[in-house]
Coordinates of C-alpha atoms in Angstrom, one line a residue:
Chain A
X1158 CA 56.2 118.4 160.3
X1159 CA 52.4 118.3 160.4
X1160 CA 50.4 121.2 161.8
X1161 CA 48.7 120.7 165.2
X1162 CA 46.8 123.9 165.3
X1163 CA 45.3 125.5 162.3
X1164 CA 43.7 129.0 162.7
X1165 CA 41.9 130.7 159.8
X1166 CA 40.6 134.3 160.0
X1167 CA 39.8 134.1 163.7
X1168 CA 37.7 137.0 164.8
X1169 CA 36.3 138.2 168.2
X1170 CA 34.1 141.3 168.4
X1171 CA 33.3 143.1 171.7
X1172 CA 30.7 145.9 171.5
X1173 CA 31.2 146.3 167.7
X1174 CA 35.0 146.6 168.1
X1175 CA 37.1 143.7 166.7
X1176 CA 39.5 142.6 169.5
X1177 CA 40.9 139.8 167.4
X1178 CA 40.6 140.7 163.7
X1179 CA 41.0 137.9 161.1
X1180 CA 44.0 136.2 162.6
X1181 CA 45.5 133.2 160.8
X1182 CA 48.4 130.9 161.7
X1183 CA 49.4 127.3 162.1
X1184 CA 51.4 125.7 165.0
X1185 CA 53.4 122.6 164.2
X1186 CA 53.7 119.5 166.3
X1187 CA 56.5 119.9 168.9
X1188 CA 57.3 123.6 168.5
X1189 CA 57.0 126.6 170.8
X1190 CA 54.9 129.2 169.2
X1191 CA 55.0 132.7 170.8
X1192 CA 52.4 135.3 170.5
X1193 CA 53.8 138.8 171.3
X1194 CA 52.3 142.2 171.4
X1195 CA 51.5 145.1 173.6
X1196 CA 48.6 145.0 176.1
X1197 CA 45.2 145.0 174.4
X1198 CA 46.7 143.5 171.2
X1199 CA 44.3 140.5 171.5
X1200 CA 46.8 137.8 172.6
X1201 CA 44.9 136.5 175.6
X1202 CA 41.5 136.6 173.7
X1203 CA 43.1 134.6 170.9
X1204 CA 44.3 132.0 173.4
X1205 CA 40.9 131.9 175.1
X1206 CA 39.1 131.2 171.9
X1207 CA 41.4 128.3 171.1
X1208 CA 40.9 127.0 174.6
X1209 CA 37.1 127.1 174.2
X1210 CA 36.7 129.7 176.9
X1211 CA 35.4 132.3 174.5
X1212 CA 33.0 131.8 171.6
X1213 CA 34.5 132.3 168.1
X1214 CA 32.7 135.1 166.3
X1215 CA 34.1 134.4 162.9
X1216 CA 36.7 132.3 161.2
X1217 CA 37.7 128.8 162.4
X1218 CA 40.2 127.0 164.4
X1219 CA 41.1 123.3 164.5
X1220 CA 43.3 121.4 167.0
X1221 CA 44.6 118.0 165.8
X1222 CA 42.1 118.2 163.0
X1223 CA 39.1 118.8 165.4
X1224 CA 37.0 121.9 165.1
X1225 CA 37.2 124.0 168.2
X1226 CA 33.8 125.7 168.0
X1227 CA 31.8 122.5 167.5
X1228 CA 33.7 120.1 169.8
X1229 CA 34.7 122.1 172.9
X1230 CA 34.8 119.0 175.1
X1231 CA 37.0 116.9 172.8
X1232 CA 39.3 119.9 172.5
X1233 CA 39.6 120.3 176.2
X1234 CA 40.8 116.7 176.5
X1235 CA 43.6 117.6 174.0
X1236 CA 44.8 120.8 175.6
X1237 CA 46.5 121.8 178.9
X1238 CA 46.1 125.4 180.1
X1239 CA 48.3 127.6 182.2
X1240 CA 46.4 130.8 183.1
X1241 CA 48.1 134.2 183.6
X1242 CA 47.8 133.9 187.4
X1243 CA 47.4 130.3 188.4
X1244 CA 45.1 130.0 191.4
X1245 CA 43.9 126.9 193.2
X1246 CA 41.6 126.1 196.0
X1247 CA 43.2 126.7 199.3
X1248 CA 44.0 124.2 202.1
X1249 CA 44.4 121.5 199.4
X1250 CA 47.6 119.4 199.2
X1251 CA 49.4 119.5 195.9
X1252 CA 49.0 115.7 195.5
X1253 CA 45.2 116.1 196.0
X1254 CA 45.0 118.8 193.4
X1255 CA 47.0 116.7 190.9
X1256 CA 44.6 113.8 191.6
X1257 CA 41.6 116.0 191.1
X1258 CA 42.8 117.5 187.8
X1259 CA 43.6 114.0 186.6
X1260 CA 40.1 112.9 187.7
X1261 CA 38.5 115.7 185.7
X1262 CA 39.8 113.8 182.6
X1263 CA 38.6 110.5 184.0
X1264 CA 42.2 109.4 184.9
X1265 CA 43.9 108.2 188.1
X1266 CA 47.6 109.1 188.2
X1267 CA 50.6 108.9 190.5
X1268 CA 50.6 112.5 191.7
X1269 CA 54.1 112.3 193.2
X1270 CA 55.6 111.5 189.8
X1271 CA 54.1 114.6 188.3
X1272 CA 55.4 116.7 191.2
X1273 CA 58.9 115.2 190.8
X1274 CA 58.8 116.3 187.1
X1275 CA 58.7 119.9 188.2
X1276 CA 60.9 119.5 191.3
X1277 CA 58.1 119.9 193.8
X1278 CA 58.2 116.5 195.4
X1279 CA 59.2 117.8 198.8
X1280 CA 56.2 120.1 198.6
X1281 CA 53.8 117.2 198.0
X1282 CA 51.9 117.9 201.3
X1283 CA 51.9 121.7 201.0
X1284 CA 49.0 123.9 200.1
X1285 CA 49.3 126.0 196.9
X1286 CA 49.1 129.2 199.0
X1287 CA 52.3 128.2 200.7
X1288 CA 54.3 128.1 197.4
X1289 CA 56.4 130.9 196.0
X1290 CA 55.5 132.5 192.6
X1291 CA 57.9 130.3 190.7
X1292 CA 56.8 127.1 192.5
X1293 CA 53.2 127.9 191.8
X1294 CA 53.9 128.4 188.1
X1295 CA 55.8 125.0 188.1
X1296 CA 52.9 123.3 189.9
X1297 CA 50.4 124.8 187.5
X1298 CA 52.4 123.3 184.6
X1299 CA 52.4 119.9 186.3
X1300 CA 48.6 120.2 186.9
X1301 CA 48.0 121.2 183.2
X1302 CA 49.9 118.1 181.9
X1303 CA 48.3 115.4 184.0
X1304 CA 46.3 114.1 181.0
X1305 CA 49.3 114.2 178.5
X1306 CA 47.8 116.9 176.3
X1307 CA 48.9 117.5 172.7
X1308 CA 48.8 121.3 173.0
X1309 CA 49.9 123.4 175.9
X1310 CA 48.8 127.0 176.3
X1311 CA 50.7 129.4 178.6
X1312 CA 49.6 133.0 179.2
X1313 CA 52.5 135.1 180.3
X1314 CA 54.1 132.3 182.4
X1315 CA 57.1 134.2 183.7
X1316 CA 55.6 137.6 184.7
X1317 CA 56.7 138.6 188.1
X1318 CA 59.3 135.8 188.6
X1319 CA 63.0 136.4 189.5
X1320 CA 65.6 135.6 186.8
X1321 CA 66.5 132.2 188.3
X1322 CA 62.8 131.1 188.4
X1323 CA 62.3 132.4 184.8
X1324 CA 65.3 130.4 183.5
X1325 CA 64.1 127.3 185.4
X1326 CA 60.6 127.7 183.8
X1327 CA 62.2 128.1 180.3
X1328 CA 63.9 124.8 180.7
X1329 CA 60.7 123.2 181.9
X1330 CA 58.8 124.5 178.8
X1331 CA 61.5 123.2 176.5
X1332 CA 61.3 119.8 178.1
X1333 CA 57.5 119.8 177.4
X1334 CA 58.2 120.7 173.8
X1335 CA 60.8 118.0 173.5
X1336 CA 58.1 115.4 174.5
X1337 CA 56.4 116.4 171.2
X1338 CA 53.8 118.8 172.7
X1339 CA 53.0 121.9 170.8
X1340 CA 53.4 124.9 173.1
X1341 CA 51.6 128.2 172.5
X1342 CA 52.6 131.0 174.8
X1343 CA 52.1 134.8 175.1
X1344 CA 54.8 137.0 176.7
X1345 CA 55.9 140.6 177.1
X1346 CA 59.6 139.7 177.4
X1347 CA 61.5 139.8 174.1
X1348 CA 64.5 138.0 175.6
X1349 CA 62.2 135.2 176.6
X1350 CA 60.6 135.0 173.1
X1351 CA 64.1 135.0 171.5
X1352 CA 65.5 132.3 173.6
X1353 CA 62.4 130.1 173.9
X1354 CA 60.2 130.4 170.9
X1355 CA 60.7 128.5 167.6
X1356 CA 58.4 130.9 165.8
X1357 CA 56.8 134.1 166.8
X1358 CA 53.6 136.0 165.8
X1359 CA 53.6 139.7 166.6
X1360 CA 50.1 141.0 167.2
X1361 CA 48.9 144.6 167.3
X1362 CA 45.4 146.0 167.2
X1363 CA 43.9 142.5 166.9
X1364 CA 46.0 141.6 163.8
X1365 CA 49.2 139.6 163.2
X1366 CA 51.7 142.1 161.9
X1367 CA 54.6 139.6 161.6
X1368 CA 55.1 135.9 161.8
X1369 CA 58.5 134.1 161.6
X1370 CA 61.4 132.6 163.5
X1371 CA 63.0 135.1 165.9
X1372 CA 66.3 134.9 163.8
X1373 CA 64.6 135.7 160.6
X1374 CA 62.5 138.5 162.1
X1375 CA 65.7 140.1 163.3
X1376 CA 67.4 139.6 160.0
X1377 CA 64.6 141.2 158.2
X1378 CA 64.8 144.2 160.4
X1379 CA 68.5 144.5 159.8
X1380 CA 68.1 144.1 156.1
X1381 CA 65.9 147.3 156.2
X1382 CA 69.0 149.1 157.4
X1383 CA 68.1 149.2 161.1
X1384 CA 71.0 150.0 163.4
X1385 CA 71.1 150.3 167.2
X1386 CA 72.7 153.6 168.2
X1387 CA 74.9 152.1 170.9
X1388 CA 77.7 149.6 170.7
X1389 CA 76.7 146.0 171.0
X1390 CA 78.1 144.6 174.3
X1391 CA 79.0 140.9 174.7
X1392 CA 77.0 140.9 178.0
X1393 CA 74.1 142.7 179.6
X1394 CA 73.0 143.4 183.2
X1395 CA 71.0 140.2 183.4
X1396 CA 74.2 138.2 182.6
X1397 CA 75.9 140.1 185.4
X1398 CA 73.1 139.3 187.7
X1399 CA 73.1 135.6 186.9
X1400 CA 76.9 135.5 187.1
X1401 CA 76.8 137.1 190.6
X1402 CA 73.9 135.1 192.0
X1403 CA 74.0 131.8 190.1
X1404 CA 71.4 129.9 188.2
X1405 CA 70.3 128.0 191.3
X1406 CA 66.6 128.3 192.1
X1407 CA 65.8 130.4 195.2
X1408 CA 62.5 129.7 197.0
Chain B
X1450 CA 29.7 100.6 183.4
X1451 CA 33.3 101.6 182.8
X1452 CA 32.0 104.9 181.4
X1453 CA 29.8 105.6 184.4
X1454 CA 32.7 104.9 186.7
X1455 CA 34.9 107.3 184.8
X1456 CA 32.3 110.0 184.8
X1457 CA 31.8 109.7 188.6
X1458 CA 35.5 109.7 189.3
X1459 CA 35.9 113.5 189.5
X1460 CA 32.7 113.6 191.6
X1461 CA 34.1 111.4 194.3
X1462 CA 37.7 112.7 194.2
X1463 CA 36.3 116.3 194.6
X1464 CA 34.0 115.3 197.4
X1465 CA 36.7 113.6 199.5
X1466 CA 39.1 116.5 199.0
X1467 CA 36.4 119.0 199.8
X1468 CA 35.6 117.3 203.1
X1469 CA 39.3 117.1 204.0
X1470 CA 39.5 120.9 203.2
X1471 CA 36.7 121.5 205.6
X1472 CA 38.5 119.9 208.5
X1473 CA 41.7 121.9 207.7
X1474 CA 39.9 125.2 207.9
X1475 CA 39.3 126.4 211.5
X1476 CA 36.8 129.0 210.4
X1477 CA 34.8 126.5 208.4
X1478 CA 34.9 124.1 211.4
X1479 CA 33.6 126.8 213.6
X1480 CA 30.7 127.8 211.4
X1481 CA 29.8 124.2 210.5
X1482 CA 29.9 122.6 213.9
X1483 CA 30.3 125.1 216.7
X1484 CA 28.0 127.9 215.5
X1485 CA 24.9 125.7 215.6
X1486 CA 25.9 124.6 219.1
X1487 CA 26.1 128.2 220.3
X1488 CA 22.5 128.6 219.2
X1489 CA 21.6 125.4 220.9
X1490 CA 23.1 126.7 224.2
X1491 CA 21.4 130.0 223.9
X1492 CA 18.0 128.6 223.2
X1493 CA 18.5 125.6 225.5
X1494 CA 19.4 128.0 228.3
X1495 CA 16.2 129.9 227.7
X1496 CA 13.8 127.0 227.1
X1497 CA 15.5 124.0 228.4
X1498 CA 14.3 124.0 232.0
X1499 CA 10.8 125.5 231.5
X1500 CA 9.4 123.1 234.1
X1501 CA 11.3 124.8 237.0
X1502 CA 10.3 128.4 236.7
X1503 CA 11.4 130.2 239.9
X1504 CA 11.3 133.7 241.3
X1505 CA 14.0 135.2 243.4
X1506 CA 12.5 136.9 246.4
X1507 CA 13.5 138.4 249.7
X1508 CA 11.4 137.3 252.6
X1509 CA 11.4 139.7 255.6
X1510 CA 9.8 138.1 258.6
X1511 CA 9.0 140.9 261.0
X1512 CA 6.6 138.7 263.1
X1513 CA 9.3 136.2 263.8
X1514 CA 6.8 133.9 265.5
X1515 CA 6.4 130.1 265.3
X1516 CA 3.5 130.6 263.0
X1517 CA 5.4 132.9 260.7
X1518 CA 8.4 130.6 260.6
X1519 CA 6.1 127.7 259.7
X1520 CA 4.6 129.7 256.9
X1521 CA 8.0 130.6 255.6
X1522 CA 9.1 127.0 255.5
X1523 CA 6.0 126.1 253.5
X1524 CA 6.7 128.8 251.0
X1525 CA 10.2 127.6 250.5
X1526 CA 9.1 124.0 250.1
X1527 CA 6.9 125.0 247.1
X1528 CA 10.1 125.2 245.1
X1529 CA 8.9 128.2 243.0
X1530 CA 10.4 130.7 245.4
X1531 CA 14.1 131.1 245.7
X1532 CA 14.5 132.9 248.9
X1533 CA 17.6 135.1 249.2
X1534 CA 18.4 134.7 252.9
X1535 CA 21.1 137.3 253.0
X1536 CA 18.6 140.1 252.7
X1537 CA 17.2 140.7 256.2
X1538 CA 15.9 144.3 256.1
X1539 CA 13.4 145.9 253.8
X1540 CA 15.9 148.6 252.7
X1541 CA 18.5 146.0 251.7
X1542 CA 15.9 144.1 249.8
X1543 CA 14.6 147.2 248.1
X1544 CA 18.1 148.0 246.9
X1545 CA 18.5 144.4 245.6
X1546 CA 15.2 144.7 243.8
X1547 CA 16.3 148.0 242.1
X1548 CA 19.3 146.1 240.8
X1549 CA 17.1 143.3 239.5
X1550 CA 18.8 140.8 241.8
X1551 CA 15.4 139.8 243.1
X1552 CA 11.9 139.9 241.6
X1553 CA 9.9 140.8 244.7
X1554 CA 9.9 141.3 248.4
X1555 CA 7.5 139.4 250.7
X1556 CA 7.0 141.0 254.0
X1557 CA 5.3 139.3 257.0
X1558 CA 4.3 142.2 259.2
X1559 CA 4.8 142.0 263.1
X1560 CA 1.1 141.2 263.5
X1561 CA 1.2 138.3 261.1
X1562 CA -0.4 135.2 262.6
X1563 CA -1.7 136.8 265.8
X1564 CA -5.2 136.1 266.9
X1565 CA -7.5 139.1 266.7
X1566 CA -9.5 140.0 269.8
X1567 CA -12.8 139.1 268.3
X1568 CA -11.8 135.7 266.9
X1569 CA -10.0 132.7 268.2
X1570 CA -8.0 131.9 265.0
X1571 CA -4.8 133.5 263.7
X1572 CA -5.0 136.0 260.9
X1573 CA -2.8 138.4 259.1
X1574 CA -1.8 140.0 255.8
X1575 CA 1.2 139.2 253.6
X1576 CA 2.7 142.2 251.9
X1577 CA 4.1 141.7 248.4
X1578 CA 6.3 144.4 247.0
X1579 CA 7.4 144.2 243.4
X1580 CA 8.8 146.6 240.8
X1581 CA 6.4 148.2 238.3
X1582 CA 8.8 147.1 235.6
X1583 CA 8.2 143.5 236.6
X1584 CA 4.4 143.2 236.6
X1585 CA 4.4 139.7 235.4
X1586 CA 6.5 138.4 238.3
X1587 CA 4.3 140.4 240.7
X1588 CA 1.1 138.8 239.3
X1589 CA 2.5 135.3 239.3
X1590 CA 3.8 135.7 242.8
X1591 CA 0.6 137.1 244.1
X1592 CA -1.4 134.1 242.8
X1593 CA 1.2 131.8 244.3
X1594 CA 0.9 133.5 247.7
X1595 CA -2.9 133.4 247.3
X1596 CA -2.9 129.7 246.8
X1597 CA -0.7 129.3 249.8
X1598 CA -3.0 131.5 251.9
X1599 CA -6.0 129.7 250.6
X1600 CA -4.9 126.4 251.9
X1601 CA -3.8 128.1 255.1
X1602 CA -7.3 129.6 255.5
X1603 CA -8.9 126.3 255.0
X1604 CA -6.8 124.6 257.6
X1605 CA -7.4 127.4 260.1
X1606 CA -11.1 128.1 259.6
X1607 CA -12.0 124.6 258.5
X1608 CA -14.8 125.7 256.2
X1609 CA -16.9 123.2 254.4
X1610 CA -16.0 122.3 250.8
X1611 CA -16.4 125.2 248.3
X1612 CA -19.3 124.7 245.9
X1613 CA -17.2 125.7 242.9
X1614 CA -13.8 124.3 242.3
X1615 CA -11.3 124.2 239.5
X1616 CA -9.3 121.1 238.9
X1617 CA -6.0 121.5 237.2
X1618 CA -4.6 118.8 234.9
X1619 CA -1.2 119.4 233.4
X1620 CA -1.2 118.1 229.8
X1621 CA 1.5 117.3 227.2
X1622 CA 3.5 114.2 226.8
X1623 CA 5.8 113.5 229.7
X1624 CA 9.5 114.1 229.0
X1625 CA 9.0 116.6 226.2
X1626 CA 10.5 120.0 227.1
X1627 CA 9.7 123.1 225.0
X1628 CA 13.2 122.7 223.6
X1629 CA 12.0 119.5 222.0
X1630 CA 9.6 121.6 220.0
X1631 CA 12.2 124.3 219.2
X1632 CA 15.0 121.9 218.4
X1633 CA 13.9 121.0 214.8
X1634 CA 13.8 124.7 214.1
X1635 CA 17.4 125.0 215.2
X1636 CA 18.3 122.0 212.9
X1637 CA 16.5 123.9 210.1
X1638 CA 18.5 127.1 210.9
X1639 CA 21.7 125.1 210.8
X1640 CA 20.9 123.5 207.4
X1641 CA 19.9 126.9 206.1
X1642 CA 23.2 128.5 207.2
X1643 CA 25.3 125.7 205.8
X1644 CA 23.5 125.5 202.5
X1645 CA 23.2 129.2 201.8
X1646 CA 26.1 131.1 203.3
X1647 CA 28.8 128.6 202.3
X1648 CA 28.4 128.4 198.5
X1649 CA 27.2 132.0 198.1
X1650 CA 30.5 133.3 199.4
X1651 CA 32.9 130.5 198.3
X1652 CA 31.9 130.2 194.6
X1653 CA 32.0 133.9 193.7
X1654 CA 35.4 134.1 195.4
X1655 CA 36.7 131.1 193.4
X1656 CA 35.4 132.7 190.3
X1657 CA 37.2 136.0 191.0
X1658 CA 40.4 134.1 191.5
X1659 CA 39.9 132.3 188.3
X1660 CA 39.9 128.9 190.0
X1661 CA 36.6 127.8 188.4
X1662 CA 37.7 129.1 185.0
X1663 CA 40.8 126.9 185.3
X1664 CA 38.4 123.9 185.9
X1665 CA 36.5 124.9 182.9
X1666 CA 39.5 124.4 180.7
X1667 CA 39.5 120.7 181.7
X1668 CA 36.8 118.2 180.6
X1669 CA 35.1 118.6 184.0
X1670 CA 31.3 119.1 183.5
X1671 CA 29.0 121.3 185.5
X1672 CA 27.0 118.3 186.8
X1673 CA 30.2 116.6 188.0
X1674 CA 31.3 119.7 189.9
X1675 CA 27.8 120.3 191.3
X1676 CA 27.4 116.7 192.4
X1677 CA 30.8 116.7 194.1
X1678 CA 29.9 119.8 196.0
X1679 CA 26.4 118.4 196.9
X1680 CA 28.0 115.2 198.2
X1681 CA 30.6 116.9 200.4
X1682 CA 28.1 119.6 201.7
X1683 CA 25.4 117.1 202.6
X1684 CA 27.9 115.0 204.4
X1685 CA 29.1 118.0 206.3
X1686 CA 25.5 119.0 207.1
X1687 CA 24.6 115.5 208.3
X1688 CA 27.7 115.5 210.5
X1689 CA 26.8 119.0 211.9
X1690 CA 23.3 117.9 212.7
X1691 CA 24.6 114.7 214.3
X1692 CA 26.9 116.7 216.5
X1693 CA 24.0 119.0 217.4
X1694 CA 21.7 116.1 218.3
X1695 CA 24.3 114.2 220.2
X1696 CA 25.0 117.3 222.4
X1697 CA 21.3 118.0 222.8
X1698 CA 20.7 114.4 223.9
X1699 CA 23.7 114.0 226.2
X1700 CA 23.8 117.4 227.9
X1701 CA 21.2 117.2 230.7
X1702 CA 20.4 120.9 230.4
X1703 CA 18.7 120.3 227.1
X1704 CA 17.2 116.9 227.7
X1705 CA 16.1 116.5 224.0
X1706 CA 15.1 113.0 222.9
X1707 CA 14.5 111.3 219.5
X1708 CA 11.1 109.6 219.4
X1709 CA 11.2 108.4 215.8
X1710 CA 13.5 106.3 213.5
X1711 CA 17.0 107.7 213.5
X1712 CA 17.8 106.4 209.9
X1713 CA 14.6 108.1 208.6
X1714 CA 15.7 111.2 210.4
X1715 CA 19.2 111.0 208.8
X1716 CA 17.7 110.5 205.3
X1717 CA 15.4 113.4 205.8
X1718 CA 18.2 115.7 207.0
X1719 CA 20.3 114.7 203.9
X1720 CA 17.4 115.4 201.5
X1721 CA 16.8 118.8 203.2
X1722 CA 20.5 119.7 203.1
X1723 CA 20.7 118.8 199.4
X1724 CA 17.6 121.0 198.6
X1725 CA 18.7 124.0 200.7
X1726 CA 22.3 123.7 199.3
X1727 CA 20.8 123.9 195.8
X1728 CA 19.5 127.4 196.7
X1729 CA 23.0 128.5 197.7
X1730 CA 24.5 126.8 194.7
X1731 CA 22.0 128.6 192.3
X1732 CA 23.0 132.0 193.8
X1733 CA 26.7 131.3 194.1
X1734 CA 26.8 129.6 190.7
X1735 CA 25.1 132.5 189.1
X1736 CA 26.9 135.4 190.8
X1737 CA 30.1 136.7 189.3
X1738 CA 31.2 138.2 192.6
X1739 CA 30.3 138.5 196.2
X1740 CA 28.5 141.8 195.7
X1741 CA 26.0 140.1 193.6
X1742 CA 25.7 137.0 195.8
X1743 CA 25.4 138.6 199.3
X1744 CA 22.2 140.6 198.9
X1745 CA 20.5 137.9 196.9
X1746 CA 21.3 135.3 199.6
X1747 CA 20.0 137.6 202.3
X1748 CA 16.8 138.2 200.3
X1749 CA 16.2 134.4 200.0
X1750 CA 17.2 133.4 203.4
X1751 CA 15.4 136.0 205.6
X1752 CA 11.9 134.8 204.8
X1753 CA 12.8 131.3 205.6
X1754 CA 14.8 132.2 208.7
X1755 CA 11.7 133.9 210.2
X1756 CA 8.7 132.3 208.6
X1757 CA 9.6 128.6 208.3
X1758 CA 9.4 128.0 212.0
X1759 CA 13.1 128.2 212.9
X1760 CA 12.8 130.4 215.9
X1761 CA 9.0 131.2 216.1
X1762 CA 6.5 128.4 215.9
X1763 CA 4.4 128.8 212.8
X1764 CA 1.1 128.3 214.7
X1765 CA 1.6 131.7 216.3
X1766 CA 1.4 133.4 212.9
X1767 CA -1.8 134.7 211.4
X1768 CA -3.4 132.1 209.2
X1769 CA -2.7 133.7 205.9
X1770 CA 1.0 133.9 206.8
X1771 CA 0.9 130.2 207.8
X1772 CA -0.5 129.4 204.4
X1773 CA 2.2 131.4 202.6
X1774 CA 5.1 130.2 204.7
X1775 CA 4.1 126.5 204.3
X1776 CA 5.3 126.8 200.7
X1777 CA 8.8 127.9 201.6
X1778 CA 11.3 125.0 201.1
X1779 CA 12.6 125.1 204.7
X1780 CA 9.1 124.7 206.1
X1781 CA 8.5 121.0 205.1
X1782 CA 12.0 120.3 206.3
X1783 CA 11.5 121.7 209.8
X1784 CA 8.0 120.1 210.0
X1785 CA 9.3 116.8 208.9
X1786 CA 12.2 116.8 211.4
X1787 CA 9.7 117.7 214.1
X1788 CA 7.3 115.0 213.2
X1789 CA 10.1 112.3 213.1
X1790 CA 12.1 113.5 216.0
X1791 CA 9.5 114.8 218.4
X1792 CA 6.3 113.1 217.5
X1793 CA 7.9 109.8 216.5
X1794 CA 6.1 109.6 213.1
X1795 CA 7.0 107.1 210.4
X1796 CA 7.9 107.4 206.7
X1797 CA 4.2 107.3 205.6
X1798 CA 3.3 110.2 207.9
X1799 CA 6.1 112.5 206.5
X1800 CA 5.4 111.6 202.9
X1801 CA 3.8 115.1 202.2
X1802 CA 7.0 116.7 203.6
X1803 CA 9.2 114.4 201.6
X1804 CA 7.2 115.1 198.5
X1805 CA 7.3 118.9 198.9
X1806 CA 11.0 118.8 199.5
X1807 CA 11.5 116.7 196.4
X1808 CA 9.5 119.1 194.2
X1809 CA 11.5 122.0 195.6
X1810 CA 14.7 120.0 194.9
X1811 CA 13.7 119.5 191.2
X1812 CA 12.8 123.2 190.7
X1813 CA 16.0 124.5 192.5
X1814 CA 18.4 122.2 190.7
X1815 CA 16.9 122.9 187.3
X1816 CA 17.5 126.5 188.1
X1817 CA 21.0 125.9 189.4
X1818 CA 22.1 124.2 186.3
X1819 CA 20.6 126.8 184.1
X1820 CA 22.3 129.8 185.7
X1821 CA 25.7 128.2 186.6
X1822 CA 28.7 130.2 185.3
X1823 CA 32.3 129.2 185.5
X1824 CA 33.5 132.8 185.7

């Protein structure tokens, strides 16, 4: 597989303090790449530099071979962005918003098709402020994909969603990957990273402290002799919750 | 050509959506279309019927003779006095005056119109009582009564013509009320309100919610976003002014008329709306939040609101202030609307106003693009 994103020694400095401190990684075509880390680790800033929203203070980043710092406009046509809290102009029908986002890339699309992809067809004439949290996240994904981007950035996409909505969103993100799109996402949920991400970079203090597949990261820890104090159960409380309430979306 | 079309696509899509949004938002509809009408009704109510000034008076006829009744009828015919016939005694009338229900009391004493022993013609004295708080009405009424008595004196005594006379000629074009002169100011006020208060509150709010930042992750360019907003806002402004003018023309109370070319007027209104919107756009585009935008928008709008001739005609100002205020961007707009609408001037006559607005437009939009921020 060829690499879609290539990041070398990426650095961002705020008031003399490096927030992102010489980060390097590559993201392959059609993989889900997770960036994990506690608050303030530099996850969002890293994403924002790749999205062209923040200037790159040092180092370099290319997407599909194009330098991010010197071609921000070309980069924007290649990427789709899902912000941490998607927010849209009010009193605007979902179809109108999809049409507008497509127009920003100079495209006209069939908005209803994109809404159908994220199971929001029956909400076509609703306004975004009338959607539930999960629906809004799904709509935001549809809006971010109107121009068939090669890379899709998601910043903590499932924060604040109920378990059903989270699972639904995971499926959606996997579908996007299976279309050959490289997905880069941040998250605070380890279960989410384990289930969803093909590879994971763990950040702390602006640096990447580990980078591998979830399985190999766990194996490496076990190899060091790590043992959980309690007995491993075959199910956890979330399994109980899903068993009791089902996987069906509630909105 | 294909490229131009592609570049203008987001502009038109945004503008159409933005106009639809306006009509879905009850508060926006109120401030765009009804708020200016409220001002029109307030000012129209004050200035609309200036030709029919009248005073409410009580008329106490103590003489109750044929002569006094004839005099009373004549006073009523003048049309200036609204006689409240329910007030029959001086004390009732005095109470009514204390409550400001009437402006003055006219008393015809018992001896009014009786012939004096030494002469063979009737004479008498009309007593006018008015509140000290209402000197103006008192003075106006006394001169009205004097003129009535003057003609009465002439008819009774039959003196030869007076050597010195004053002839009174009412001037001013027929059919123009003082609201005609005030109306362009109201149009200016509407354009100012729409152009400034909209974007200075909407853009900072969209920034705080991250909506504009999301737009910034697409290939949308600042000029496309700005042009889309300019289109929808000038369309809304034109519509608001059209509603205002339609109401002002059709409601008899206002009796406003358009003397000049209506297309020229529309063109001028659009240009003014675009320029004034640019000011709001500069502020809203620059400000990160409403706390930055609100004071700045007040600072910019207040001088124009009071000095550009919205509510007070500029010719009432001291000369130096007239000179200063003529350079405010709203001034050429209001002047131009007045010239086209009220004075019926053509394109060539308003070229200076067009030119000044255009210069302001260039300055303002150069600034707007320079300071615009997506977040």
